[in-house]
Coordinates of C-alpha atoms and ligand atoms in Angstrom, one line a residue:
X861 CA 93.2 81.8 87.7
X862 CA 91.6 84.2 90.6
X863 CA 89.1 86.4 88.2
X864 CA 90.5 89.9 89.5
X865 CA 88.6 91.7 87.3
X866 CA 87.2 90.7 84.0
X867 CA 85.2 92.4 80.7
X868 CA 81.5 90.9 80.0
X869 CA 79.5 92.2 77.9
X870 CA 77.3 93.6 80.3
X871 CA 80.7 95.7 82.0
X872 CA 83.7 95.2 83.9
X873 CA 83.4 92.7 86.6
X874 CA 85.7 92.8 89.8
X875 CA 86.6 90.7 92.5
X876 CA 85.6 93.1 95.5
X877 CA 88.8 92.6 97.6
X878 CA 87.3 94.9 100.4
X879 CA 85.2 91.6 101.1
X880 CA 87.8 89.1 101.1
X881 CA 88.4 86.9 102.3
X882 CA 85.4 85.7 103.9
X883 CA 83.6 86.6 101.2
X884 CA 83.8 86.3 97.5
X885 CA 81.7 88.5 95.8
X886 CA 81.3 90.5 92.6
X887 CA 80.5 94.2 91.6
X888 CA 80.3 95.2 88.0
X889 CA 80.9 98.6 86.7
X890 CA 79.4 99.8 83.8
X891 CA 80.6 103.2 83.7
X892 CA 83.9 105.3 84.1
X893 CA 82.6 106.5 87.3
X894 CA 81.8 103.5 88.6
X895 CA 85.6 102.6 88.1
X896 CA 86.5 105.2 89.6
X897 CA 85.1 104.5 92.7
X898 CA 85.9 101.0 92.7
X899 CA 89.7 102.3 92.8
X900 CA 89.3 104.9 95.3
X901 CA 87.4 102.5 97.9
X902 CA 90.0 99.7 97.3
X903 CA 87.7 97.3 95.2
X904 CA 90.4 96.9 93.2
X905 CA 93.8 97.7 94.4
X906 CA 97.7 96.9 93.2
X907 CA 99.3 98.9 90.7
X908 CA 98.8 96.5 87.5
X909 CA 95.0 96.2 88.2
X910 CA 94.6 99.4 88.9
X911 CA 95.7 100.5 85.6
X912 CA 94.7 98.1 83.9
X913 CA 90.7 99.1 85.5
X914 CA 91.3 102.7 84.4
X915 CA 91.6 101.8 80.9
X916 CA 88.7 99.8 80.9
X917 CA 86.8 102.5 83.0
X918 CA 87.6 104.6 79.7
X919 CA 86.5 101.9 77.0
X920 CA 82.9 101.6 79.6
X921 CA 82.9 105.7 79.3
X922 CA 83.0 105.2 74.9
X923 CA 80.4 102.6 75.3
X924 CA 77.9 104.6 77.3
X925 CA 78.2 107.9 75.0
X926 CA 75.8 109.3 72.6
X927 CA 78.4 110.8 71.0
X928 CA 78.1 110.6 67.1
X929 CA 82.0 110.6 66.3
X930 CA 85.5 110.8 68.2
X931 CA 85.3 114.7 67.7
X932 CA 82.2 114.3 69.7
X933 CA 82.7 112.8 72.6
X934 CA 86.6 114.3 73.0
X935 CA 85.8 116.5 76.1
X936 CA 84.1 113.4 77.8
X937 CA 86.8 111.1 77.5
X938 CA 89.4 114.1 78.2
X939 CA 87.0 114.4 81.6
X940 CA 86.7 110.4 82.3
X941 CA 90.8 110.5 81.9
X942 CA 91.1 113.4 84.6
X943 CA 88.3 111.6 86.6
X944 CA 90.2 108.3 86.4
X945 CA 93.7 109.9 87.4
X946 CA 92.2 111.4 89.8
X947 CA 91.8 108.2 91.7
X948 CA 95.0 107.3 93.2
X949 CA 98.1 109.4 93.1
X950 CA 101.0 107.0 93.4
X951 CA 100.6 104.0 91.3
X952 CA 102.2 105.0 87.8
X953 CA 100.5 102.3 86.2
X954 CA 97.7 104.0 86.6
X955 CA 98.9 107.3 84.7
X956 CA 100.8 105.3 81.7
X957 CA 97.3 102.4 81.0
X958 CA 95.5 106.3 80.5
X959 CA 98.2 107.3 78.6
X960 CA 98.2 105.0 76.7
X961 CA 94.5 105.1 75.8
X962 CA 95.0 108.9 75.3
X963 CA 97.4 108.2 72.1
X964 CA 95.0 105.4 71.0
X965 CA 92.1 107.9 70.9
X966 CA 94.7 110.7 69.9
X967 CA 94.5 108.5 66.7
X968 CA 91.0 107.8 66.2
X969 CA 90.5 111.3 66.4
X970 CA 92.9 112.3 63.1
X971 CA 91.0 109.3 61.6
X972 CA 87.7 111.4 62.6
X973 CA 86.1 107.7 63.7
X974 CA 82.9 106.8 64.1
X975 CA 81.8 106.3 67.7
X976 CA 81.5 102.2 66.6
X977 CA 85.1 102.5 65.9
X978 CA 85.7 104.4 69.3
X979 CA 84.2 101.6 71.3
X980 CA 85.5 98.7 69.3
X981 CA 89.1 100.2 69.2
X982 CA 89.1 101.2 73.2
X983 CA 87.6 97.7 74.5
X984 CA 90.2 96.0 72.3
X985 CA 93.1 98.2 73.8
X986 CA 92.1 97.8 77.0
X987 CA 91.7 93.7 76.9
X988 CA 95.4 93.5 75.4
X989 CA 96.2 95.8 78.4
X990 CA 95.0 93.2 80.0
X991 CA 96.4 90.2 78.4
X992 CA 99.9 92.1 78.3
X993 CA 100.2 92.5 81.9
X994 CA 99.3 88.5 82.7
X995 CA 102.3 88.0 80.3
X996 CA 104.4 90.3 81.9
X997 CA 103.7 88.8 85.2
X998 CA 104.6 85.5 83.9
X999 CA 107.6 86.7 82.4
X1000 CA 108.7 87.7 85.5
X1001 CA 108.0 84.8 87.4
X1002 CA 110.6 82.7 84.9
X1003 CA 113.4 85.3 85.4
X1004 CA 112.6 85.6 89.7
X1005 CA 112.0 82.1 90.4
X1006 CA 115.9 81.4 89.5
X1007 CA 116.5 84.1 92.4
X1008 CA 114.4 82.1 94.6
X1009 CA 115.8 79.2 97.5
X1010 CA 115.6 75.7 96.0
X1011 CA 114.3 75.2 100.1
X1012 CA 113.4 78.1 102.4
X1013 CA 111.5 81.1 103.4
X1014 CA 110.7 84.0 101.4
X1015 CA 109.0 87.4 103.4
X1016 CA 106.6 89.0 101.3
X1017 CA 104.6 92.7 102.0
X1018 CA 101.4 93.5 100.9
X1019 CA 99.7 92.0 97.9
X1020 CA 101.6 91.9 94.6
X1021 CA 100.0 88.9 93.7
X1022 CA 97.2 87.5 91.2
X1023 CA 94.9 90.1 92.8
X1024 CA 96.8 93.1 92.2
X1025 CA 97.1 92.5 89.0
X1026 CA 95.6 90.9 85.7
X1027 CA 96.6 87.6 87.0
X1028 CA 99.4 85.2 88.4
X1029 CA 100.8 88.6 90.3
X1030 CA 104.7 89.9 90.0
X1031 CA 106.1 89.7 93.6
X1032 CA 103.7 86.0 93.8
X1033 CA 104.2 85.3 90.6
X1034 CA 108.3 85.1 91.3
X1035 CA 107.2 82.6 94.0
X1036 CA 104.4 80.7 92.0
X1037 CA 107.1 80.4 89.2
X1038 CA 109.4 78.9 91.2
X1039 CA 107.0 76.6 93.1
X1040 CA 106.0 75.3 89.9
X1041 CA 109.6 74.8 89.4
X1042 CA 109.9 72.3 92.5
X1043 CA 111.0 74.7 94.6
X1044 CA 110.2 74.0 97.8
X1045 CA 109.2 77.5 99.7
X1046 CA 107.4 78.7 102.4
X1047 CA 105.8 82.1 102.4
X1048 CA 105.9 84.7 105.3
X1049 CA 102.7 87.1 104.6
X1050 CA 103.6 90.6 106.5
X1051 CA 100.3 91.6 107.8
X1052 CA 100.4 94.9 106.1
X1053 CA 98.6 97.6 108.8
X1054 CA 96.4 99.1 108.0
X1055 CA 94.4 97.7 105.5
X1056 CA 95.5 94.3 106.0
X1057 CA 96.9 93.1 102.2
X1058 CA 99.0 91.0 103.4
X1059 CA 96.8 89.1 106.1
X1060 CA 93.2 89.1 103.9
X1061 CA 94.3 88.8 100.1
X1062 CA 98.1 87.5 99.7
X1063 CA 97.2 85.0 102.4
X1064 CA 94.2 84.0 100.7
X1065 CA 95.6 83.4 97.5
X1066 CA 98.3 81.8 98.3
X1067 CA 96.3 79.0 100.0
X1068 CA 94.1 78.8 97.1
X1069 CA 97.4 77.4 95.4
X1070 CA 98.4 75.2 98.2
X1071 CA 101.5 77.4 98.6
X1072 CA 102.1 77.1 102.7
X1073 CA 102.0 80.4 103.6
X1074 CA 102.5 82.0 107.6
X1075 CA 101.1 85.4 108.1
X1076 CA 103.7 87.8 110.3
X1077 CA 102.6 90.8 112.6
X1078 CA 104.5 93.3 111.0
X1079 CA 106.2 93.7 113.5
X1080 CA 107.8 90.8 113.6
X1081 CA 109.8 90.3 110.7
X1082 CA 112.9 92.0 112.3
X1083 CA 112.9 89.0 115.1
X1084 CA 112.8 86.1 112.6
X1085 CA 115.7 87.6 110.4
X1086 CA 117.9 88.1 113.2
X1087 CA 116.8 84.1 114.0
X1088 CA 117.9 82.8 110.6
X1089 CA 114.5 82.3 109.2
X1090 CA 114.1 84.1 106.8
X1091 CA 116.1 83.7 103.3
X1092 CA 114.8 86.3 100.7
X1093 CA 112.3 89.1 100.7
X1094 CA 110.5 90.1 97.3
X1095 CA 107.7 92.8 97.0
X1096 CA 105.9 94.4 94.6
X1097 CA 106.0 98.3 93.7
X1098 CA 104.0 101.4 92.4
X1099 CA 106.4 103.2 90.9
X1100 CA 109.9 102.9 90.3
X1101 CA 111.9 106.3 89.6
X1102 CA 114.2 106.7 87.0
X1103 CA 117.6 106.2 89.9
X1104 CA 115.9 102.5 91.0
X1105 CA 114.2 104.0 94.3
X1106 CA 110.9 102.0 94.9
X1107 CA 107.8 103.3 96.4
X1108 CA 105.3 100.5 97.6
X1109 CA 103.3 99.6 100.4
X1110 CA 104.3 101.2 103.8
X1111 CA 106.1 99.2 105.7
X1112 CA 108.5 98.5 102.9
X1113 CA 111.2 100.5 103.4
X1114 CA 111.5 99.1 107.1
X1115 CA 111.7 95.4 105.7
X1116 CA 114.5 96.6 103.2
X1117 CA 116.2 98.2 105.7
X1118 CA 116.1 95.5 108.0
X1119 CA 117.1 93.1 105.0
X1120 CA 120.4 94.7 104.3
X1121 CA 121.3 94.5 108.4
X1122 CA 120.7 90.6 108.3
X1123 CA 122.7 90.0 104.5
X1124 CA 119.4 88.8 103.2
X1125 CA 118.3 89.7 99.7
X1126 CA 115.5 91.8 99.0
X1127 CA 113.8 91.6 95.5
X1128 CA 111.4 93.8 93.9
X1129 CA 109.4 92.5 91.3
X1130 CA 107.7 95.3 88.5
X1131 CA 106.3 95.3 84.9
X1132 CA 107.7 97.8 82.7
X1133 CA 105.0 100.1 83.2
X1134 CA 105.5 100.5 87.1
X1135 CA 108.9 102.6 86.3
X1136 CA 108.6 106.1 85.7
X1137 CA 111.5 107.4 84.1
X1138 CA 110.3 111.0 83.7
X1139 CA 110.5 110.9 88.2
X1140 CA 114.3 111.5 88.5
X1141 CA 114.3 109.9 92.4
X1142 CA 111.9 108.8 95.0
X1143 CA 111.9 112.1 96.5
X1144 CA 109.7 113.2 93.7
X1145 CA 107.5 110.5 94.1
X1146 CA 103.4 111.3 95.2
X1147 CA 102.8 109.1 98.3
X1148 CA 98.8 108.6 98.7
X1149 CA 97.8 109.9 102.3
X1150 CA 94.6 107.6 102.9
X1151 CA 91.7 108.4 104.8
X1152 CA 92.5 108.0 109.0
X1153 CA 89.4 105.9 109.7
X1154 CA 91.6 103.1 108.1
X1155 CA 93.5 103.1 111.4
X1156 CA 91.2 104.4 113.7
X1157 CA 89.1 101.7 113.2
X1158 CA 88.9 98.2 112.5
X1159 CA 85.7 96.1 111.0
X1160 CA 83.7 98.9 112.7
X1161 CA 85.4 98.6 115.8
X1162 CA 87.0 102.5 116.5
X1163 CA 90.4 101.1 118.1
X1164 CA 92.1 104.7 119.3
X1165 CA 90.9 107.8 121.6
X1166 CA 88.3 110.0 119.8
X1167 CA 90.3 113.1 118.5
X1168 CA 93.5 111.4 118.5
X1169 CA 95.9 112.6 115.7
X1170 CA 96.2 110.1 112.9
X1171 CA 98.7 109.5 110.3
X1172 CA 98.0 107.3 106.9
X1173 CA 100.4 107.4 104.0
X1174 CA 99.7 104.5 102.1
X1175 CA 103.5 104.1 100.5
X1176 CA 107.0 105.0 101.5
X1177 CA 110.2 105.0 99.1
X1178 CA 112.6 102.4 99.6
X1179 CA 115.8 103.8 98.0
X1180 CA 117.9 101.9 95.3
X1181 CA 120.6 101.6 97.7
X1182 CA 118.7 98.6 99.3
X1183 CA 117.2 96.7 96.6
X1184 CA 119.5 93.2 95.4
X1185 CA 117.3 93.1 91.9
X1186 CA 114.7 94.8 90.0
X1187 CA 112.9 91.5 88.6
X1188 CA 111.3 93.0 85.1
X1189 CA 109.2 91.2 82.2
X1190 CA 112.7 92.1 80.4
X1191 CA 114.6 90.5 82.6
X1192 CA 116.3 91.1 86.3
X1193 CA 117.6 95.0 86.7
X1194 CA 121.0 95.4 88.9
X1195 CA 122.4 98.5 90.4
X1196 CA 123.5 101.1 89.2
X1197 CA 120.0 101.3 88.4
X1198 CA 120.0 104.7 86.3
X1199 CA 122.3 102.7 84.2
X1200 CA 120.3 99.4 84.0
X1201 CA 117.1 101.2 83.7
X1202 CA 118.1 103.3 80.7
X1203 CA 118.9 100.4 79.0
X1204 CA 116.4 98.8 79.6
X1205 CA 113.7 101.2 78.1
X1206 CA 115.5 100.8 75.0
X1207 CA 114.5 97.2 74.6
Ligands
MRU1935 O1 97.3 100.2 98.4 P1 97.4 99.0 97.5 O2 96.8 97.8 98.0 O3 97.0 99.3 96.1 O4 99.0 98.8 97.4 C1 99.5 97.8 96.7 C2 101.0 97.6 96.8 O5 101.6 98.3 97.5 C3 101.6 96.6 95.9 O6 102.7 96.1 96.5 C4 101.9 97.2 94.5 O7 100.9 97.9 94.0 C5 102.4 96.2 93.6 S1 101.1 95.2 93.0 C6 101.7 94.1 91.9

């Protein structure tokens, strides 16, 4: 299992994914801010992880305090949760794993707990966070990898895989499932401009299973569909609105798009906690703008005309119209998604 990030005693330990994949090396956090920054400078990255690292980030900020009881330290955690949203803006995972902790400490609070408790009862929320999403992420490989081609290619955008999560990955998890199945498929990586997902991280993972993979320009996906050779897309997502419109990676939406003109189906594959029903449609969605030295420049190397204008958005909205399946931990979502969706949360 690729060690994505992981609690020690000493802190949280994460796979720095800015390094890979020429290097694999470590940096531990031992503090909320340290999180933080390991989210914002892509450390860690993929909506699962990320919230996942946030809750952590919050059970490191109990552990550090002075604080005598919950009532104590309530205006740091309130300001390590605004620090930790305040990271990135368009995974939801990241804003329900805080949540989350919010109603946990919400609790300890009326219980007026001892700082002792505090830490114990964070850590232990955040590791089952953590446990919870590999589950979820081999839940949904079982339900995708029956979506999968018994033989053929699958295009995949990004990195929804092992490393952008907890472990096994949702979009790489479908295709790990059904590998492990004895199905026998071959894996087009889109490059992913600009920050390269696809060619550094889902590349390198996949070939750490021994899962033949083929990284694409992305650019070229729409040539090889029109050629036959490609059978099924599935990605990964960031959030999900309440209608089944998908934000993830940019790029996406042109792979759907191009998908539906070639009759090939495109998958999305999401833990519970990517979809956002309180975002009525992708329209309302918050897509990150990321700093434009990520396409200026490349391993140093400035690649455009000083002053040049520069655009960024890390995410566009791929609406529900052109997704086949919403692959879940509760099973495999169909349109009308409102409908499917509503149901769903019930479950
Ligand atoms: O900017 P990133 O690398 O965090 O973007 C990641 C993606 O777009 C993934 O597809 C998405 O988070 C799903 S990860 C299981």
């Amino acid at each position: 299992m690729i060690p994505t990030l992981e609690w020690t005693q000493n802190g949280v330990r994460f796979l720095d994914q800015t390094r890979l994949p020429l290097e694999e090396t470590y940096v531990l956090a031992t503090s909320d801010q340290d999180v933080a920054n390991i989210i914002t400078t892509m450390v860690v990255r993929g909506a699962p992880a990320i919230g996942v690292s946030a809750a952590m980030g919050l059970a490191l900020a109990a552990k550090s305090s002075t604080a005598p009881t919950a009532a104590e330290f309530a205006v740091a955690f309130s300001a390590s949760c605004n620090l930790l949203a305040g990271t990135r803006p368009t995974a939801v995972n990241l804003f329900w794993a805080i949540d989350r902790m919010k109603r946990v400490f919400a609790q300890l609070q009326e219980q007026n707990a001892s700082m002792a408790a505090v830490r114990a009862r964070l850590e232990s929320e955040a590791r089952a966070m953590y446990d919870e999403d590999i589950a979820a992420c081999r839940a949904m490989g079982a339900f995708g990898a029956d979506l999968m081609p018994e033989q053929g290619t699958v295009l995949t955008h990004c990195n929804a895989g092992a490393l952008a999560t907890c472990g096994y990955g949702t979009a790489l998890g479908v295709i790990r499932a059904a590998v492990e199945r004895g199905k026998r498929i071959h894996v087009f990586a889109d490059e992913t401009r600009p920050f390269l997902q696809g060619a550094r991280l889902t590349a390198w993972e996949l070939m750490a299973d021994g899962i033949p993979t083929t990284v694409l320009c992305d650019n070229m996906a729409a040539s090889l569909m029109r050629q036959g050779k490609i059978h099924a897309v599935v990605v990964g997502a960031d959030r999900i609105a309440a209608n089944g419109d998908v934000a993830n990676k940019i790029g996406t939406y042109g792979v759907a798009v191009l998908a539906r003109e070639h009759g090939i189906p495109f998958y999305v594959a999401a833990p519970w906690s990517t979809i956002d029903p309180a975002t009525a449609t992708g329209d309302a969605i918050p897509i990150e703008e990321r700093p434009a030295v990520e396409v200026t420049h490349h391993g140093g190397r400035q690649l455009t005309p000083h002053g040049v204008g520069i655009r960024n958005p890390a995410f566009d909205v791929t609406p529900a119209r052109y997704v086949t399946g919403i692959i879940t931990e509760r099973g495999v979502l169909h349109a009308p998604y409102g409908e499917s969706i509503a149901a769903g949360a019930t479950q």
